[in-house]
PDB file of C-alpha atoms in Angstrom:
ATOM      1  CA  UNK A 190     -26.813  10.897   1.703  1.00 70.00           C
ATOM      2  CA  UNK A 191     -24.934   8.903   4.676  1.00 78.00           C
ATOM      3  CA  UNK A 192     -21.719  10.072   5.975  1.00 75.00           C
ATOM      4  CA  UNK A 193     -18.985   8.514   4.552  1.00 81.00           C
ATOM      5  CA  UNK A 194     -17.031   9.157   7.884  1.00 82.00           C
ATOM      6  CA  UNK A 195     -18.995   8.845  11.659  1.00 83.00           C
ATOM      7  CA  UNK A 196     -16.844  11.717  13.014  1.00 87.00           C
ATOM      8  CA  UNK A 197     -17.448  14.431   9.999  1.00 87.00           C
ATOM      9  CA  UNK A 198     -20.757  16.393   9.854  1.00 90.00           C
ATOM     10  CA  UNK A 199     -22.474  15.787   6.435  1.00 90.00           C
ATOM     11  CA  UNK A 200     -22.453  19.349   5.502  1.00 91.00           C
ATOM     12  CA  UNK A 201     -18.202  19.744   6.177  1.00 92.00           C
ATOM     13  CA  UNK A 202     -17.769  16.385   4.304  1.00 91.00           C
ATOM     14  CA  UNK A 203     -20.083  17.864   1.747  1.00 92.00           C
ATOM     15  CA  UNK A 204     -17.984  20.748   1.158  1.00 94.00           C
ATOM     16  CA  UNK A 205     -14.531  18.575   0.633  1.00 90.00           C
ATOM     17  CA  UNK A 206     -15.773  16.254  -1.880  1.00 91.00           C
ATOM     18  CA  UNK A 207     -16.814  19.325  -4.036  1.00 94.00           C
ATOM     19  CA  UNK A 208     -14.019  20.717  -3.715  1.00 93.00           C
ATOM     20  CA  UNK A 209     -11.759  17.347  -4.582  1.00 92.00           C
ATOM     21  CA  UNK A 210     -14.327  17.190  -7.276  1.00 93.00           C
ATOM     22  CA  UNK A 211     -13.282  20.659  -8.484  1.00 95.00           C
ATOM     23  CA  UNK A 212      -9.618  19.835  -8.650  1.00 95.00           C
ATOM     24  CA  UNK A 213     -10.180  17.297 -11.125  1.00 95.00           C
ATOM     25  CA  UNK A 214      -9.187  13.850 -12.447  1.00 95.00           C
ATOM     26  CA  UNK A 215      -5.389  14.700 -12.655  1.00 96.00           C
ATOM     27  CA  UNK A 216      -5.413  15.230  -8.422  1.00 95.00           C
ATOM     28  CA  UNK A 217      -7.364  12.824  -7.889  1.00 95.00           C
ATOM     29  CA  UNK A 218      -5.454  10.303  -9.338  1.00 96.00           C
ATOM     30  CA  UNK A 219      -2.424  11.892  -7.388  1.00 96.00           C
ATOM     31  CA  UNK A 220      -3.814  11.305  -4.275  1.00 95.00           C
ATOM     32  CA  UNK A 221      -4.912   7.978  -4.754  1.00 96.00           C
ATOM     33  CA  UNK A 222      -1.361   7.063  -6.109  1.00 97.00           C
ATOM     34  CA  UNK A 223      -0.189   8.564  -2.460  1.00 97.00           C
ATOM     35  CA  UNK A 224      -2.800   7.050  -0.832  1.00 96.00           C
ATOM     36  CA  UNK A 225      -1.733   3.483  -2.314  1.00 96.00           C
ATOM     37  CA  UNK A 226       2.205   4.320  -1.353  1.00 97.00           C
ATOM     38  CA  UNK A 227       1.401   5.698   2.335  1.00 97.00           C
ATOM     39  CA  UNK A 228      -0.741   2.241   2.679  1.00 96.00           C
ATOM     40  CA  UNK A 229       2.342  -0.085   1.257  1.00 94.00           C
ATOM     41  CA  UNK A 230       5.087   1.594   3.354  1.00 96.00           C
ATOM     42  CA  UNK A 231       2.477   1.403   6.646  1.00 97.00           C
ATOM     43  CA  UNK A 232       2.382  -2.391   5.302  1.00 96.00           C
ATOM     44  CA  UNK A 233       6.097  -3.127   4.939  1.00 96.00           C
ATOM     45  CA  UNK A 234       7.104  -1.456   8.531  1.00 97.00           C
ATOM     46  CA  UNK A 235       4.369  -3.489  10.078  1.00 97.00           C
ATOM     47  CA  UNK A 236       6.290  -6.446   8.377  1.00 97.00           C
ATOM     48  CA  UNK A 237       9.647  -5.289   9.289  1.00 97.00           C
ATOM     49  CA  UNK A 238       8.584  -4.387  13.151  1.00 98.00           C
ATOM     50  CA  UNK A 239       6.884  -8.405  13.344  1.00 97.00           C
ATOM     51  CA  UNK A 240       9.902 -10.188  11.850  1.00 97.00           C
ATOM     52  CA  UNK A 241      13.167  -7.501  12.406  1.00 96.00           C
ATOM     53  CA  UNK A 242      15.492 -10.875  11.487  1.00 96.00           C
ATOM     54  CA  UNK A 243      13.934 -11.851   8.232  1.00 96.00           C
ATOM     55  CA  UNK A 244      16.087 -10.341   4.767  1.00 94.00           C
ATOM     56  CA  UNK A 245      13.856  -8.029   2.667  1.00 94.00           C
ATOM     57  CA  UNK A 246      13.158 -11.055   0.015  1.00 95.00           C
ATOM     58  CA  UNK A 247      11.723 -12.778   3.508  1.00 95.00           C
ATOM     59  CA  UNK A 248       9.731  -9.415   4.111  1.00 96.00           C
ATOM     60  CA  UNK A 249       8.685  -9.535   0.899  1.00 95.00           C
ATOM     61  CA  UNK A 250       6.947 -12.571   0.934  1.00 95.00           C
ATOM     62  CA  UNK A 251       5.214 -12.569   4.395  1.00 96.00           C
ATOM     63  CA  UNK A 252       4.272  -9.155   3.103  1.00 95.00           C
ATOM     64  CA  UNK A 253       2.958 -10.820  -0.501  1.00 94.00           C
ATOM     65  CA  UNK A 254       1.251 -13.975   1.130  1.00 94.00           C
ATOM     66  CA  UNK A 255      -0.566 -11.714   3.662  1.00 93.00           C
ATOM     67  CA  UNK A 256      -2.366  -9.579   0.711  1.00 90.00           C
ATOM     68  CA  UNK A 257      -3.132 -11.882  -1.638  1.00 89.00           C
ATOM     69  CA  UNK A 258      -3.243 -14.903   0.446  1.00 89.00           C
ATOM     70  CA  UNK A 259      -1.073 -17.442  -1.710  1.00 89.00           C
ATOM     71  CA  UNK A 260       2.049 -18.431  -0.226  1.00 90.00           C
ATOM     72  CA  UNK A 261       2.869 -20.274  -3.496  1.00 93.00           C
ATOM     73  CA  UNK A 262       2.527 -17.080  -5.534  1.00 92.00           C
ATOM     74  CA  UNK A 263       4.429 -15.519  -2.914  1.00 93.00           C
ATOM     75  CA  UNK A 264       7.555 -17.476  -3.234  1.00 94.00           C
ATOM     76  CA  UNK A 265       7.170 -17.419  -7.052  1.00 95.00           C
ATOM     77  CA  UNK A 266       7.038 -13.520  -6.833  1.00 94.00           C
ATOM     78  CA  UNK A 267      10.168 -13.285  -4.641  1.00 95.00           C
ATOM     79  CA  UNK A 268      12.131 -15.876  -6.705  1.00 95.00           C
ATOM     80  CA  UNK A 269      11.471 -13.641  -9.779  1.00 96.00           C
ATOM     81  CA  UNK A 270      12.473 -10.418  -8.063  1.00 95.00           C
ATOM     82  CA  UNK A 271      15.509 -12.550  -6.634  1.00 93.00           C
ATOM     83  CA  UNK A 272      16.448 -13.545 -10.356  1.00 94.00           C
ATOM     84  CA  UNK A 273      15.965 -10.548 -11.478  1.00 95.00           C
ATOM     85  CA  UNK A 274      18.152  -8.548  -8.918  1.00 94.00           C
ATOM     86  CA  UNK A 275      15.775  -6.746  -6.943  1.00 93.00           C
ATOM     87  CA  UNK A 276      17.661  -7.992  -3.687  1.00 93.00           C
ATOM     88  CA  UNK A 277      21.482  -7.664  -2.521  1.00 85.00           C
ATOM     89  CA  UNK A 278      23.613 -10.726  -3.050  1.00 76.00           C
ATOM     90  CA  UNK A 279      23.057 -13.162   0.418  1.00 66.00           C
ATOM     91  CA  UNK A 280      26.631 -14.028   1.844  1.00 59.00           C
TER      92      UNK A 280
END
């Protein structure tokens, strides 16, 4: 077996899968659900820190068009969210 990580011994890395594996489905979904969050807030502040001036609905879709690559899409998404009143009135 290859190490999944370059900086972990196979033997310690050994050791914490079994015991993730132990814990069972139920954590292991839990931690992939935090996972997933940590990675989208580490997204969004990347977002916010390159454009500080753009709204959230702006954020949004540089944020949208950078993951999936379809600034079309994108703009459709935000629209949506706008329409549905995911984002403060704009003045």
């Amino acid at each position: 077996m290859e190490p999944l990580s370059a900086d972990t011994p196979l033997e310690v890395e050994r050791i914490w899968l079994d015991e993730i594996r132990k814990r069972g489905p139920d954590f292991q979904l839990q931690r992939m659900i935090e996972l997933t969050n940590l990675c989208r807030q580490t997204a969004r502040e990347a977002v916010r820190r390159a454009h500080p001036d753009a709204s959230e609905a702006e954020r949004d879709e540089i944020l949208l068009r950078e993951l999936y690559g379809d600034e079309v899409d994108a703009r459709k998404v935000v629209e949506l969210r706008r329409q549905l009143g995911f984002y403060d009135p704009q003045p």
